[in-house]
mmCIF file of C-alpha atoms and ligand atoms in Angstrom:
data_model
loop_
_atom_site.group_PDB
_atom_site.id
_atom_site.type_symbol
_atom_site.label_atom_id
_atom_site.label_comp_id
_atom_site.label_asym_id
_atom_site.label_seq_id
_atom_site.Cartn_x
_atom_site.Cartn_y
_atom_site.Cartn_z
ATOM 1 C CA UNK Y 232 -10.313 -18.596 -24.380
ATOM 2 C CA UNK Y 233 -7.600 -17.952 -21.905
ATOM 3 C CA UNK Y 234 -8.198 -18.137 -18.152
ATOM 4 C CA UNK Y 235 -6.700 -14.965 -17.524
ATOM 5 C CA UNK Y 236 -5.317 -11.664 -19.427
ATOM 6 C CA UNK Y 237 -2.353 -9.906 -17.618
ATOM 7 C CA UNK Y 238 -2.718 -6.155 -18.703
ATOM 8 C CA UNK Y 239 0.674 -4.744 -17.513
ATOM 9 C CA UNK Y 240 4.120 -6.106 -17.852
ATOM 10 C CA UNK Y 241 6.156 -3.988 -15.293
ATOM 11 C CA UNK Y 242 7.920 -6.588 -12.314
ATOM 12 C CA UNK Y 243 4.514 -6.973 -11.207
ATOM 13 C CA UNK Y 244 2.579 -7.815 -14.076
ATOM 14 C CA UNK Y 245 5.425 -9.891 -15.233
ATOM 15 C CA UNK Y 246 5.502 -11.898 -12.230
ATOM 16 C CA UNK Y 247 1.942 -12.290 -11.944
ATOM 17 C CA UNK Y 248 1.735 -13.646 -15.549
ATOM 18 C CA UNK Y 249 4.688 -16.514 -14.518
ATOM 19 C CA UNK Y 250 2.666 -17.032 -11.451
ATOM 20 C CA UNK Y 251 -0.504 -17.971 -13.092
ATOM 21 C CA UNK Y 252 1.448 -19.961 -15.852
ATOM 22 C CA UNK Y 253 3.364 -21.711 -12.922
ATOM 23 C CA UNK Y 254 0.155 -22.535 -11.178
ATOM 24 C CA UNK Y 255 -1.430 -24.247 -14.827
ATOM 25 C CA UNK Y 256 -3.630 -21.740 -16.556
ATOM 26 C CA UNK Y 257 -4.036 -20.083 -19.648
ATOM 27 C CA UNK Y 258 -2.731 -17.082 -19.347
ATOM 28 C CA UNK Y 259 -3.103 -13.748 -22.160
ATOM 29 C CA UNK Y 260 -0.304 -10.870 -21.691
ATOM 30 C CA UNK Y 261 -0.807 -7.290 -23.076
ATOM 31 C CA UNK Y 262 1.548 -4.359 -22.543
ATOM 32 C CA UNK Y 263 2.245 -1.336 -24.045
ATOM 33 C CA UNK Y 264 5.682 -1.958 -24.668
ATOM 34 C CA UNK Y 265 5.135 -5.218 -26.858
ATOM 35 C CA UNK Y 266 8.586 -6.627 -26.329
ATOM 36 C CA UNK Y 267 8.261 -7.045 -22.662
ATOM 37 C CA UNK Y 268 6.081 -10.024 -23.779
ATOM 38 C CA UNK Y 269 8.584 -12.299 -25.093
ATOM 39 C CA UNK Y 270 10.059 -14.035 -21.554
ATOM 40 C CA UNK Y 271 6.010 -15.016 -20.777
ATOM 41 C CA UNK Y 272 5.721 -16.156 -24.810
ATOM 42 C CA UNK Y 273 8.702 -18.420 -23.913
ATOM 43 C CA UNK Y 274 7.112 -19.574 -20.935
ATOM 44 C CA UNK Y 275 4.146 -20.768 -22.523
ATOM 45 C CA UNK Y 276 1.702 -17.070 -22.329
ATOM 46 C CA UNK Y 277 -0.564 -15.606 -25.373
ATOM 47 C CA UNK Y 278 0.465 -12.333 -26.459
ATOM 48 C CA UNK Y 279 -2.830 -10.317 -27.811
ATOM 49 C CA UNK Y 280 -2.971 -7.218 -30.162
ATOM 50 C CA UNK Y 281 -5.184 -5.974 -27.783
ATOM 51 C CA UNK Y 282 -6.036 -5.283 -24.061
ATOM 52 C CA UNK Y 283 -9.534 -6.030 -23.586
ATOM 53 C CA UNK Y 284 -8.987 -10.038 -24.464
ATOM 54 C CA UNK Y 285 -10.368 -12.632 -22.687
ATOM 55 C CA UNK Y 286 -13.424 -12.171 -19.381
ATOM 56 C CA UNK Y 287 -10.818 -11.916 -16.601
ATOM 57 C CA UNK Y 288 -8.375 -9.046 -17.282
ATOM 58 C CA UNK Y 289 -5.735 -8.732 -13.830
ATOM 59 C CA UNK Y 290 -4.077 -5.177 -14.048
ATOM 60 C CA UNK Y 291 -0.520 -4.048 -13.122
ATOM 61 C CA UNK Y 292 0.630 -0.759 -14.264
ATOM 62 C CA UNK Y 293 1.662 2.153 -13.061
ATOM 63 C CA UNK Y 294 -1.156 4.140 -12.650
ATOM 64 C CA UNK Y 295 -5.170 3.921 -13.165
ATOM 65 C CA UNK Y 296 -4.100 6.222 -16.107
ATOM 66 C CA UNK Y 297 -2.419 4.096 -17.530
ATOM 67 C CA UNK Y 298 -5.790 1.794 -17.956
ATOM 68 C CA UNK Y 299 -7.606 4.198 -19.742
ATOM 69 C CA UNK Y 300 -4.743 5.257 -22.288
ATOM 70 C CA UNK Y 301 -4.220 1.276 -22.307
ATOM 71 C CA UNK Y 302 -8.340 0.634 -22.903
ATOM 72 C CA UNK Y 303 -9.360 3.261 -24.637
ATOM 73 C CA UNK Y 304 -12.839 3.118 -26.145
ATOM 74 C CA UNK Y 305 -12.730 -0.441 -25.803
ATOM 75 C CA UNK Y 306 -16.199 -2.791 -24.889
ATOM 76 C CA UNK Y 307 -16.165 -4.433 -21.792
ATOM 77 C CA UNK Y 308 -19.417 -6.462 -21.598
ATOM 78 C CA UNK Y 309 -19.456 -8.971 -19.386
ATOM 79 C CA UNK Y 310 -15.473 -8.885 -18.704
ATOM 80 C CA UNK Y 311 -13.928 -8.525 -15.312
ATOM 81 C CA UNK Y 312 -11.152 -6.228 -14.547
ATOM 82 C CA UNK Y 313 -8.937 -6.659 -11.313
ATOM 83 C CA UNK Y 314 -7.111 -4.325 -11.253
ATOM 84 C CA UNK Y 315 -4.251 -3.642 -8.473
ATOM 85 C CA UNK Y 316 -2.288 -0.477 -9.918
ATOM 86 C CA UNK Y 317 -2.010 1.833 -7.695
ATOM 87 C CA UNK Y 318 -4.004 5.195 -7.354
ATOM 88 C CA UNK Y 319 -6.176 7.099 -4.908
ATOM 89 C CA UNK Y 320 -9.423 6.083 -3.858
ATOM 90 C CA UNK Y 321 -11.490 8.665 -5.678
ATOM 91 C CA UNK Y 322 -9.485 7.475 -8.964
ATOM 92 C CA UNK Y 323 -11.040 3.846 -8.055
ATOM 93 C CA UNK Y 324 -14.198 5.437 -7.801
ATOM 94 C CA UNK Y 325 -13.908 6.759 -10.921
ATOM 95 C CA UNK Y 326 -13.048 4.141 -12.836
ATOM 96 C CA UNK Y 327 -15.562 1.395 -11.276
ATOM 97 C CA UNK Y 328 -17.982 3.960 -12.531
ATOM 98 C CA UNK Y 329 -15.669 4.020 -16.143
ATOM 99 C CA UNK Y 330 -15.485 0.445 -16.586
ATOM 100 C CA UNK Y 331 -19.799 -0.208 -15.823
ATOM 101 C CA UNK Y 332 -20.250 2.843 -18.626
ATOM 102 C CA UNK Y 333 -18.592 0.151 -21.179
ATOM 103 C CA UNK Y 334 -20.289 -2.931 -19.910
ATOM 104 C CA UNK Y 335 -17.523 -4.316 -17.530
ATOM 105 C CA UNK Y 336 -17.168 -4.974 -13.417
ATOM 106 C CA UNK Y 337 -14.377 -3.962 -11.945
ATOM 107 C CA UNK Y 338 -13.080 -5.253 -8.848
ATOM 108 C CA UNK Y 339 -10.372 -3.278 -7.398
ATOM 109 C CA UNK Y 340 -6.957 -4.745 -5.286
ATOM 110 C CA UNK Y 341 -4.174 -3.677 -3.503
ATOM 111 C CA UNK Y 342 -1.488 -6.313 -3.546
ATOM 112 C CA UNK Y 343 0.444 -5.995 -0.692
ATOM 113 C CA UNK Y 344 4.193 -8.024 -1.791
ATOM 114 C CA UNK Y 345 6.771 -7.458 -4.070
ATOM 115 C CA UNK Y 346 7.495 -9.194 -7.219
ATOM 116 C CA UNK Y 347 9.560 -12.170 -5.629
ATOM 117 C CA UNK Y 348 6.528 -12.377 -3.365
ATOM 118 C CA UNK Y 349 3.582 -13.104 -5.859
ATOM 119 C CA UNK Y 350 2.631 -16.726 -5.076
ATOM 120 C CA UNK Y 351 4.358 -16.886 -2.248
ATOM 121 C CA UNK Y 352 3.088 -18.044 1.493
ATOM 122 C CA UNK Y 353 2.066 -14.742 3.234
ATOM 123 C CA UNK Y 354 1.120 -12.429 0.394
ATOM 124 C CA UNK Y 355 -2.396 -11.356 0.149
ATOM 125 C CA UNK Y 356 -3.900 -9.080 -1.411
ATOM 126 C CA UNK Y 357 -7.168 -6.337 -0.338
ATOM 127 C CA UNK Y 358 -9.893 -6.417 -2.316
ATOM 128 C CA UNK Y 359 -12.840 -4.453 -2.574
ATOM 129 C CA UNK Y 360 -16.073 -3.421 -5.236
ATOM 130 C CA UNK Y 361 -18.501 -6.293 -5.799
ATOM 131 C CA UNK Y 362 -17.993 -9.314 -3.993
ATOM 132 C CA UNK Y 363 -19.929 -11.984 -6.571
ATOM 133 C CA UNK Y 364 -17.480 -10.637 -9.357
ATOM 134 C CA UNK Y 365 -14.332 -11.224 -6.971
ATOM 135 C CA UNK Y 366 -16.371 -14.958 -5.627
ATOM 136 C CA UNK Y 367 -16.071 -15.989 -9.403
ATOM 137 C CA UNK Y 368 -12.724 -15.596 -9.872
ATOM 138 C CA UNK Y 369 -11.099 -15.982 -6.714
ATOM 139 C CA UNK Y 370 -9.997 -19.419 -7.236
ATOM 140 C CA UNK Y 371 -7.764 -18.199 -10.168
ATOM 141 C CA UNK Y 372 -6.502 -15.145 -8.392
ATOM 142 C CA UNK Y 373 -5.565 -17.397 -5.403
ATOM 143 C CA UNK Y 374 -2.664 -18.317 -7.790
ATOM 144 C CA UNK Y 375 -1.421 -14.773 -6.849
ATOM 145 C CA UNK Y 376 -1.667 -14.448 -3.020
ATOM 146 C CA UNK Y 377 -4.675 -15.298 0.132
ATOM 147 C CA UNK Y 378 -7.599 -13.107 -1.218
ATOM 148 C CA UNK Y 379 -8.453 -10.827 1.585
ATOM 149 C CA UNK Y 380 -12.211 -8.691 0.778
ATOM 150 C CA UNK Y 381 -12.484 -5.973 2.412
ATOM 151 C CA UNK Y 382 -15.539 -4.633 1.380
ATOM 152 C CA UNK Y 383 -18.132 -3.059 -1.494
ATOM 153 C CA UNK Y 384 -16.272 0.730 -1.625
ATOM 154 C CA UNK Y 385 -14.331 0.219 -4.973
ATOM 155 C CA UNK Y 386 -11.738 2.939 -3.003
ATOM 156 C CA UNK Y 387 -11.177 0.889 0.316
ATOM 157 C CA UNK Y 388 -8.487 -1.637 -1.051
ATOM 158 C CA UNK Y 389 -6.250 1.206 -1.870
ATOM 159 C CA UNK Y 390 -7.066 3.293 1.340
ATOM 160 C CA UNK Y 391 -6.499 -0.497 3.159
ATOM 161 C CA UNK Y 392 -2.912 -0.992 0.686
ATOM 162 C CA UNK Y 393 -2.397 2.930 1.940
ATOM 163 C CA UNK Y 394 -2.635 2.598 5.555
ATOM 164 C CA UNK Y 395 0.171 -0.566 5.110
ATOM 165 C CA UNK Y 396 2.250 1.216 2.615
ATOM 166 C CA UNK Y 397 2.470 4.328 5.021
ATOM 167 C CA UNK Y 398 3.537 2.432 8.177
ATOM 168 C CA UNK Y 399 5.967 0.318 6.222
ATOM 169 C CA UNK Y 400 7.704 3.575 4.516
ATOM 170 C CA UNK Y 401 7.680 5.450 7.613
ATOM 171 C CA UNK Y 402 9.344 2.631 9.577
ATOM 172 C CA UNK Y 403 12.034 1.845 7.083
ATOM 173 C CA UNK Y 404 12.311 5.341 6.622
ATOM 174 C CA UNK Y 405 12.620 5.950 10.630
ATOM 175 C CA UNK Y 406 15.826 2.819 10.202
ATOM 176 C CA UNK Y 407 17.083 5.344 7.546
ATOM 177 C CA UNK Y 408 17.378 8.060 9.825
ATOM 178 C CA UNK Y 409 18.669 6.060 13.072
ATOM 179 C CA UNK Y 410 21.090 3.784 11.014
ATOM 180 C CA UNK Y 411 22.578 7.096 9.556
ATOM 181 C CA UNK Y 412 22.755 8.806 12.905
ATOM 182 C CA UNK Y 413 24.726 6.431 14.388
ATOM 183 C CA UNK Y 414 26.800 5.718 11.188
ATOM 184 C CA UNK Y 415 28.075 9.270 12.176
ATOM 185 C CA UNK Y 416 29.132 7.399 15.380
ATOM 186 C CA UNK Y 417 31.148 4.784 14.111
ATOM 187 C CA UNK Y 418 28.139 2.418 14.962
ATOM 188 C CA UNK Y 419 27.289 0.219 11.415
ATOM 189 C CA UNK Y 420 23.798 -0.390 10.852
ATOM 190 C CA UNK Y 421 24.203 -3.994 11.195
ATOM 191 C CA UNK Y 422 25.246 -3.398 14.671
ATOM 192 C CA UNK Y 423 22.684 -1.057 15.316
ATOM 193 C CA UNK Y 424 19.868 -3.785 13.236
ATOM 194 C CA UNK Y 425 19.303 -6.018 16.078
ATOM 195 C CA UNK Y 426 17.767 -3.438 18.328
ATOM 196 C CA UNK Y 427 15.678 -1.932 15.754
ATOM 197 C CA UNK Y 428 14.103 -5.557 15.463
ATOM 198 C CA UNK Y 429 13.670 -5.814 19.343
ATOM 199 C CA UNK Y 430 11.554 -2.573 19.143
ATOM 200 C CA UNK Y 431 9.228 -3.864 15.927
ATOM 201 C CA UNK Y 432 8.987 -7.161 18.153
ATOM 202 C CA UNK Y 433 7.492 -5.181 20.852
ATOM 203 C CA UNK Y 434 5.077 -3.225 18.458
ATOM 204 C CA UNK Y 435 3.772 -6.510 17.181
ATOM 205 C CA UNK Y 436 3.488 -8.006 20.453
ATOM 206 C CA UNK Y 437 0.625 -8.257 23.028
ATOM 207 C CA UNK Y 438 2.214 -5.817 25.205
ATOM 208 C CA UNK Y 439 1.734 -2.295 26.713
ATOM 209 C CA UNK Y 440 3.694 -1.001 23.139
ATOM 210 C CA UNK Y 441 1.455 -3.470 21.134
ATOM 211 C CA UNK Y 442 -0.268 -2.115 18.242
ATOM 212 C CA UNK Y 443 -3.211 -4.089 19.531
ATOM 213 C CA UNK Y 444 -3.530 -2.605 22.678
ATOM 214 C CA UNK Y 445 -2.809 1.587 20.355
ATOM 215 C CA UNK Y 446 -5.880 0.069 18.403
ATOM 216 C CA UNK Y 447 -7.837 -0.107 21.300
ATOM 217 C CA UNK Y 448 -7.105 3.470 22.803
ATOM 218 C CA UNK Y 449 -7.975 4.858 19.735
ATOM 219 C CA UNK Y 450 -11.403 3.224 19.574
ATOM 220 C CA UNK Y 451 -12.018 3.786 23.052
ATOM 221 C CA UNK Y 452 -10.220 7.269 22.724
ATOM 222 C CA UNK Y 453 -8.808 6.778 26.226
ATOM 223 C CA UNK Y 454 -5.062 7.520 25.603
ATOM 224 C CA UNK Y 455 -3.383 6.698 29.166
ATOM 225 C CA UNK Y 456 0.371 8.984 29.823
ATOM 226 C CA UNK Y 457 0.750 8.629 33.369
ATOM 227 C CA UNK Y 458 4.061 7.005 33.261
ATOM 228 C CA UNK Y 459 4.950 8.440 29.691
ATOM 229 C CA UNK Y 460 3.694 11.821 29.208
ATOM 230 C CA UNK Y 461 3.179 13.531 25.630
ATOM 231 C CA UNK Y 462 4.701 16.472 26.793
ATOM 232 C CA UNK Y 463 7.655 14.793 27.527
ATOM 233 C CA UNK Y 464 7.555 12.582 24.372
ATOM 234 C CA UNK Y 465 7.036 16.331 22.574
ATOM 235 C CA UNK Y 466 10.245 17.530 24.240
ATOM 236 C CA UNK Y 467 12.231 14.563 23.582
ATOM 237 C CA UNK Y 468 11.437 14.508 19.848
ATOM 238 C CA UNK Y 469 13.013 18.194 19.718
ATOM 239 C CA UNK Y 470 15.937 16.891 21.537
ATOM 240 C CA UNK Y 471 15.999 14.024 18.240
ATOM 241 C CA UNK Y 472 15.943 16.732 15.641
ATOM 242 C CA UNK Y 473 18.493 18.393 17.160
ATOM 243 C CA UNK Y 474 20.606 15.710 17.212
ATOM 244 C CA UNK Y 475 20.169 14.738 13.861
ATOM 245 C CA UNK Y 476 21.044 18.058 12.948
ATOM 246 C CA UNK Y 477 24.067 18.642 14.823
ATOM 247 C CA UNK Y 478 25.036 15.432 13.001
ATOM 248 C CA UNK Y 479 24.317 17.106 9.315
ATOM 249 C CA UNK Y 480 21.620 14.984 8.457
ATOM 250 C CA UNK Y 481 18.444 15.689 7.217
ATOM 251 C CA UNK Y 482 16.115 16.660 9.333
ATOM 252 C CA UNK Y 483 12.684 16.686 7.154
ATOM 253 C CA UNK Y 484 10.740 13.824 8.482
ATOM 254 C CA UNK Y 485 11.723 14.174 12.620
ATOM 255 C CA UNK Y 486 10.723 17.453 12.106
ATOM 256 C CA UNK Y 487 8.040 17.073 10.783
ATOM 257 C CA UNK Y 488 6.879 14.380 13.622
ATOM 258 C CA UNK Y 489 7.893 16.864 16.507
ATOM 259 C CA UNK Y 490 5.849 19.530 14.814
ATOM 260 C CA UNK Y 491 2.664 17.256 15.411
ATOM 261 C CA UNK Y 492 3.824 16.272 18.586
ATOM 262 C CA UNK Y 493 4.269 19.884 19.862
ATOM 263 C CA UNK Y 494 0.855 20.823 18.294
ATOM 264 C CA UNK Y 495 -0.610 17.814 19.867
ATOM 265 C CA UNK Y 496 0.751 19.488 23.265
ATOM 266 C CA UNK Y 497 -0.566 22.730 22.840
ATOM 267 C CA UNK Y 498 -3.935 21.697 22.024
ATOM 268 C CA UNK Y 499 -3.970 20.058 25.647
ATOM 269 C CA UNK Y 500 -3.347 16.775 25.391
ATOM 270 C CA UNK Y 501 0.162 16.990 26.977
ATOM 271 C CA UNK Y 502 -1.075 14.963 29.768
ATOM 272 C CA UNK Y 503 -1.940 12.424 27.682
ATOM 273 C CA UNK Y 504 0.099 9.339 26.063
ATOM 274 C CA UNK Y 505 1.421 9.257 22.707
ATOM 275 C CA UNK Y 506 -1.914 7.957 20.719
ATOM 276 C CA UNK Y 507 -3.300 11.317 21.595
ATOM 277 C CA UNK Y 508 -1.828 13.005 18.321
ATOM 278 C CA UNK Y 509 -4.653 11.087 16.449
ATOM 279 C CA UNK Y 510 -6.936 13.814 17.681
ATOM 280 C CA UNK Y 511 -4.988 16.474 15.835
ATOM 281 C CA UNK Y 512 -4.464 14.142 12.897
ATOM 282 C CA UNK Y 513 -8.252 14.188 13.076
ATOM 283 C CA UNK Y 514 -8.594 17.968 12.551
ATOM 284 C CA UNK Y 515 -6.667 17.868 9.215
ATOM 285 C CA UNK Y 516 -3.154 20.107 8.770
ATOM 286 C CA UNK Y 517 -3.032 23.217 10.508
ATOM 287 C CA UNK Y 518 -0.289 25.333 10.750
ATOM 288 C CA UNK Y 519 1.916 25.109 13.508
ATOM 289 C CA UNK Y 520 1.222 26.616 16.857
HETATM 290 P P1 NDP Z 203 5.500 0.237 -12.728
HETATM 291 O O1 NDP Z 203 4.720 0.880 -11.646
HETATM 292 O O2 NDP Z 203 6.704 0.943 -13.233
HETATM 293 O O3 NDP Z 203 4.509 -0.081 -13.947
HETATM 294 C C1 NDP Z 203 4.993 -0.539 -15.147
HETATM 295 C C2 NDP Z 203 3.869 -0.872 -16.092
HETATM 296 O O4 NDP Z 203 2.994 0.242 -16.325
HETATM 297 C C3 NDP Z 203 4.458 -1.273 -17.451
HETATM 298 O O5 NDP Z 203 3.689 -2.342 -17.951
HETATM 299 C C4 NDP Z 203 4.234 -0.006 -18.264
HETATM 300 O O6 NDP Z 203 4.176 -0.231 -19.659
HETATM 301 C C5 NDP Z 203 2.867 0.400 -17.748
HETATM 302 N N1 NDP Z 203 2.513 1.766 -18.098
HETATM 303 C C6 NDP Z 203 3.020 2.922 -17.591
HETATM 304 N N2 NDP Z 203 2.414 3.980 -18.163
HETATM 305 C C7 NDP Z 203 1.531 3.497 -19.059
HETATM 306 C C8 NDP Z 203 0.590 4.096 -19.954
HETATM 307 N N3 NDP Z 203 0.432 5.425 -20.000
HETATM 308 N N4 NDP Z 203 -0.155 3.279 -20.719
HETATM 309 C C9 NDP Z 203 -0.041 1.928 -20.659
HETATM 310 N N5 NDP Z 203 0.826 1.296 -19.823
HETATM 311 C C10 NDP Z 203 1.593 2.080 -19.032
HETATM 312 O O7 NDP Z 203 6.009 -1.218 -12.312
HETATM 313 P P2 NDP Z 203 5.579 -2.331 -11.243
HETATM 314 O O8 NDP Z 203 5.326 -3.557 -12.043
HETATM 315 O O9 NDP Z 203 6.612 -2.367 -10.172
HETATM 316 O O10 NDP Z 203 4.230 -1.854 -10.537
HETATM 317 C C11 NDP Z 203 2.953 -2.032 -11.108
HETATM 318 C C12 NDP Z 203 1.924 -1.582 -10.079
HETATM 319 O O11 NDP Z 203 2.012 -2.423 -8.913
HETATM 320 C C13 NDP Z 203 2.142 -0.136 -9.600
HETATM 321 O O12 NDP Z 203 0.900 0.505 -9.493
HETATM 322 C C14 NDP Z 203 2.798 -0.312 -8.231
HETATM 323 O O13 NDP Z 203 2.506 0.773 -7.355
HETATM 324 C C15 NDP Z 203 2.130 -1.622 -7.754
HETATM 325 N N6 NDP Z 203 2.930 -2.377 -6.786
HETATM 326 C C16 NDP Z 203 4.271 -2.555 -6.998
HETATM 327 C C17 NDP Z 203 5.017 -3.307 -6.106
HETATM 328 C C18 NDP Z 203 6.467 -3.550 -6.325
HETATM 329 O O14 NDP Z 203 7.151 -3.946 -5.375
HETATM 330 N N7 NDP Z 203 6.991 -3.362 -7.537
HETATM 331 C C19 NDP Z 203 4.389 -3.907 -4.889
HETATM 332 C C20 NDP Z 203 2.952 -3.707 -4.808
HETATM 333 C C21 NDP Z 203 2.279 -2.959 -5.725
HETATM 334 P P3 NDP Z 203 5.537 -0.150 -20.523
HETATM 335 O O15 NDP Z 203 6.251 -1.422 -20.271
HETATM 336 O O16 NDP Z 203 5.043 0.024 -21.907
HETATM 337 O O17 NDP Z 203 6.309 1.055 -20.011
#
């Protein structure tokens, strides 16, 4: 028997199958389209006829869809599945509760690098559902990235991967945006790249803009804006979205942002600094004031 079963040959399942093969193990590949097989067959992989092969089953595909069109009515006794597709955390949920119906554990993952980054010195991956099934194969997944548990919910890796994925977009996003501004300018964004780095220095530092020290407001929920009011943050923000759209760029996103902002204001916390908006994200979507 194989030491592992790669259900998903996308970038990411692909890459994770060369991975384990790389790091010496036995690796099984499945995918729906069976052609994508043939690189890994080269390599040294088993292709199977069918999915649920093997006790250790590592899933990449699209969607946790995907598993059950992929699974089917399949048995799963006594078979682990990791699987790090994305979905939401109720889908996890779900489908811990799917996979225990048909006599399998699943442990659920959020892998948080791309292809080229599978194996690879920094990558790790959340994990979360039950932590004996994840202890007994964490040596082999190890091949992949630093195994980071993060705890029993079979949701929390994805709401973990989800929290990362939405700061990452919204930053590179936010470069979008300010690169294409001052593109309008004359200003290339290579020019403009160095300065964008000085500011995500500062928000990884131990200083006053330090996420670490945001993280600690928020707990406390102490959100200091004597020297840098939200009002005036609120007010500036308009002054961005105008600017952008002067320039004929889209304006969705800033928008957006300055409409929390200038609710964040009018619910009184104008006073405030900045990390006061979490109390409005707290109170869900409302419309604006
Ligand atoms: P995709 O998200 O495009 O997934 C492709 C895989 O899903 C293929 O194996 C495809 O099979 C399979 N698939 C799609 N629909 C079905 C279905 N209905 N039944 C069976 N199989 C199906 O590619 P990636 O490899 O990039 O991503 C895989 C997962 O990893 C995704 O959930 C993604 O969010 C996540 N991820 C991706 C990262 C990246 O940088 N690429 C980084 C971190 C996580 P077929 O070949 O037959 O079409």
């Amino acid at each position: 028997m194989s030491d592992v079963t790669v259900i998903g040959l996308g970038p990411m399942g692909s890459a994770m199958a060369a991975t384990f093969l790389e790091a010496g193990h036995d690796v099984t590949v499945w995918n729906r389209t069976a052609s994508k097989a043939g690189p890994l067959v080269a390599k040294g992989a088993r292709q199977a006829e069918r999915p649920a092969t093997g006790e250790l089953l590592v899933i990449s595909q699209i969607s946790y869809q995907a598993l059950y069109d992929s699974l089917g009515e399949a048995r799963l006794d006594g078979k682990t599945l990791v699987n790090l597709s994305s979905g939401t955390p109720a889908e996890l949920r779900e489908a811990a509760r799917w996979v225990a119906e048909r006599g399998g554990t699943l442990v659920t993952g959020g892998i948080m690098v791309p292809p080229p980054g599978i194996g690879q010195p920094g990558a790790y991956t959340f994990y979360s559902g039950p932590k004996e099934a994840l202890d007994r194969h964490a040596a082999t997944l190890e091949a992949l990235s630093a195994v980071t548990y993060v705890g029993q919910d079979p949701g929390l890796a994805m709401m973990y991967y989800q929290a990362q994925l939405l700061m990452f977009w919204s930053a590179l996003t936010s470069f979008m945006h300010a690169a294409a501004l001052l593109e309008t300018a004359g200003v290339r964004p290579t020019a403009f790249a160095p300065f964008a780095r000085e500011l995500h220095g500062e928000l990884a530092s131990d200083g006053p803009l330090g996420l670490g020290i945001l993280g600690e407001e928020l707990e406390a929920g102490v959100y200091p804006g004597e020297d840098n009011s939200l009002h005036m943050q609120a007010v500036g923000m308009g002054h961005v979205v105008e600017t952008l759209r002067a320039a004929g760029l889209d304006t969705t996103v800033p928008e957006a942002l300055h409409r929390l902002f200038a609710r964040a204001d009018a619910e009184g916390h104008g006073d405030e600094g900045l990390t006061a908006v979490v109390e409005s994200i707290r109170q869900g979507t409302r419309p604006a004031p």
